[in-house]
Amino acid sequence: LVTLSETGGGSVQAGGSLRLKCVVSGLPDESNCIGWFRQAPGKEREGVALSELIRSTSGTDEYYANSAKGRFTISRSQTNILNEVNLQMNTLNPEDSAVYYCVAVKNLCYWRFLDNWREFPFWGQGAQVTVSS
């Protein structure tokens, strides 16, 4: 059973920073991809950032939406049984306000996965991020 648990988020003024953390359990010891999507009221879900783990090399790749590049940083750490992915969000603006969802898939991902939330079968419960002007 794959489970995702998110913490962090909250409210901040424009220009401020927030951090989200997602702990994923139950993924097999293989390549995987964990990241973040967000959805604001009345808008489509959109990809924010992804981190893929390449098991054969133990390396990682990161992919960012244009809206996140230069402001958000995704990072991961891993133990034998848990994958932890963090999203550091800086220079936030009101357009970043949304519910942020941690997502995961049991294979490698590509930058185009940011455009298709259906590629991810596993989702967290969501964390609210509110940025006031």
XYZ file of C-alpha atoms in Angstrom:
133
model
C 0.000 0.000 0.000
C 1.454 3.333 -1.084
C 0.641 6.235 1.219
C 1.526 9.914 0.955
C 1.532 12.269 3.911
C 1.920 16.020 3.413
C 2.838 18.667 5.945
C 3.654 22.331 5.692
C 1.946 25.050 3.722
C -0.063 27.791 5.414
C -0.451 31.511 4.865
C 2.172 34.082 3.962
C 2.397 37.540 2.476
C 3.589 38.094 -1.061
C 7.338 37.750 -1.313
C 7.481 35.280 1.549
C 8.466 31.625 1.668
C 6.849 28.347 2.602
C 7.964 24.747 2.645
C 6.006 21.598 1.909
C 7.049 18.103 2.867
C 5.718 14.812 1.571
C 6.599 11.451 3.083
C 5.839 8.499 0.844
C 5.765 4.948 2.120
C 5.130 1.687 0.302
C 7.034 2.382 -2.910
C 9.136 -0.561 -4.068
C 12.904 -0.209 -4.232
C 12.836 0.820 -7.884
C 12.888 4.002 -9.915
C 10.059 6.343 -9.051
C 8.832 9.864 -9.450
C 7.415 12.057 -6.679
C 6.324 15.636 -7.011
C 3.721 18.320 -6.585
C 0.624 19.445 -8.405
C -1.617 22.290 -7.359
C -5.169 23.370 -7.944
C -6.694 26.766 -7.307
C -10.466 27.299 -7.140
C -11.993 27.253 -10.602
C -8.726 26.278 -12.270
C -7.267 23.113 -13.728
C -4.740 21.068 -11.825
C -1.243 22.042 -12.843
C 2.135 20.457 -12.310
C 4.615 22.366 -10.183
C 7.743 20.243 -9.771
C 8.816 16.615 -10.033
C 11.739 14.606 -8.676
C 12.591 11.279 -10.213
C 14.860 8.683 -8.670
C 16.895 6.634 -11.136
C 17.498 3.440 -9.203
C 20.280 2.098 -11.449
C 22.499 5.106 -10.702
C 20.910 6.383 -7.480
C 20.774 9.712 -9.257
C 17.864 12.122 -9.427
C 16.421 14.486 -11.990
C 14.159 17.418 -11.326
C 11.557 19.051 -13.544
C 9.863 22.379 -12.938
C 6.905 24.195 -14.401
C 7.830 27.551 -15.900
C 5.915 29.261 -13.105
C 8.136 27.546 -10.524
C 11.553 27.880 -12.124
C 13.895 30.099 -10.174
C 11.565 30.331 -7.176
C 10.786 26.755 -6.105
C 13.216 23.961 -5.285
C 12.299 20.312 -5.011
C 14.571 17.947 -3.108
C 14.370 14.444 -1.795
C 15.873 12.171 0.779
C 15.408 8.484 1.162
C 15.697 5.740 3.712
C 15.171 2.064 3.075
C 11.437 2.355 3.486
C 10.524 6.014 3.113
C 10.873 8.651 0.430
C 10.711 12.254 1.607
C 10.283 15.048 -0.888
C 10.403 18.708 0.030
C 9.254 21.723 -1.924
C 10.855 24.994 -0.881
C 8.810 27.887 -2.253
C 10.333 31.364 -2.283
C 9.188 34.730 -3.574
C 5.584 33.611 -3.404
C 2.857 35.651 -5.043
C -0.956 35.485 -4.800
C -1.110 33.433 -8.016
C 0.637 30.629 -6.115
C -2.346 30.252 -3.784
C -3.804 26.781 -4.207
C -4.143 23.358 -2.666
C -0.857 21.565 -3.255
C -0.949 17.811 -3.746
C 1.939 15.416 -3.429
C 1.884 12.795 -6.193
C 3.836 9.631 -6.912
C 4.270 7.002 -9.608
C 6.287 3.764 -9.645
C 8.383 4.645 -12.674
C 10.519 7.366 -14.181
C 8.842 10.544 -15.259
C 9.566 13.167 -17.884
C 9.049 16.907 -17.999
C 5.841 16.374 -19.938
C 4.369 14.586 -16.908
C 3.931 18.083 -15.499
C 1.163 18.528 -18.063
C -0.725 15.362 -17.212
C -1.842 14.690 -13.659
C -3.360 11.383 -14.843
C 0.143 9.891 -15.015
C 0.172 9.748 -11.204
C -1.913 7.071 -9.495
C -0.968 8.044 -5.942
C -2.039 11.324 -4.334
C -1.783 12.959 -0.925
C -4.637 14.685 0.851
C -3.491 18.179 -0.131
C -2.043 21.152 1.731
C -3.399 24.690 1.495
C -1.059 27.493 0.491
C -2.431 31.022 0.701
C -0.446 34.057 -0.385
C -1.871 37.477 0.383
C -0.951 40.655 -1.439
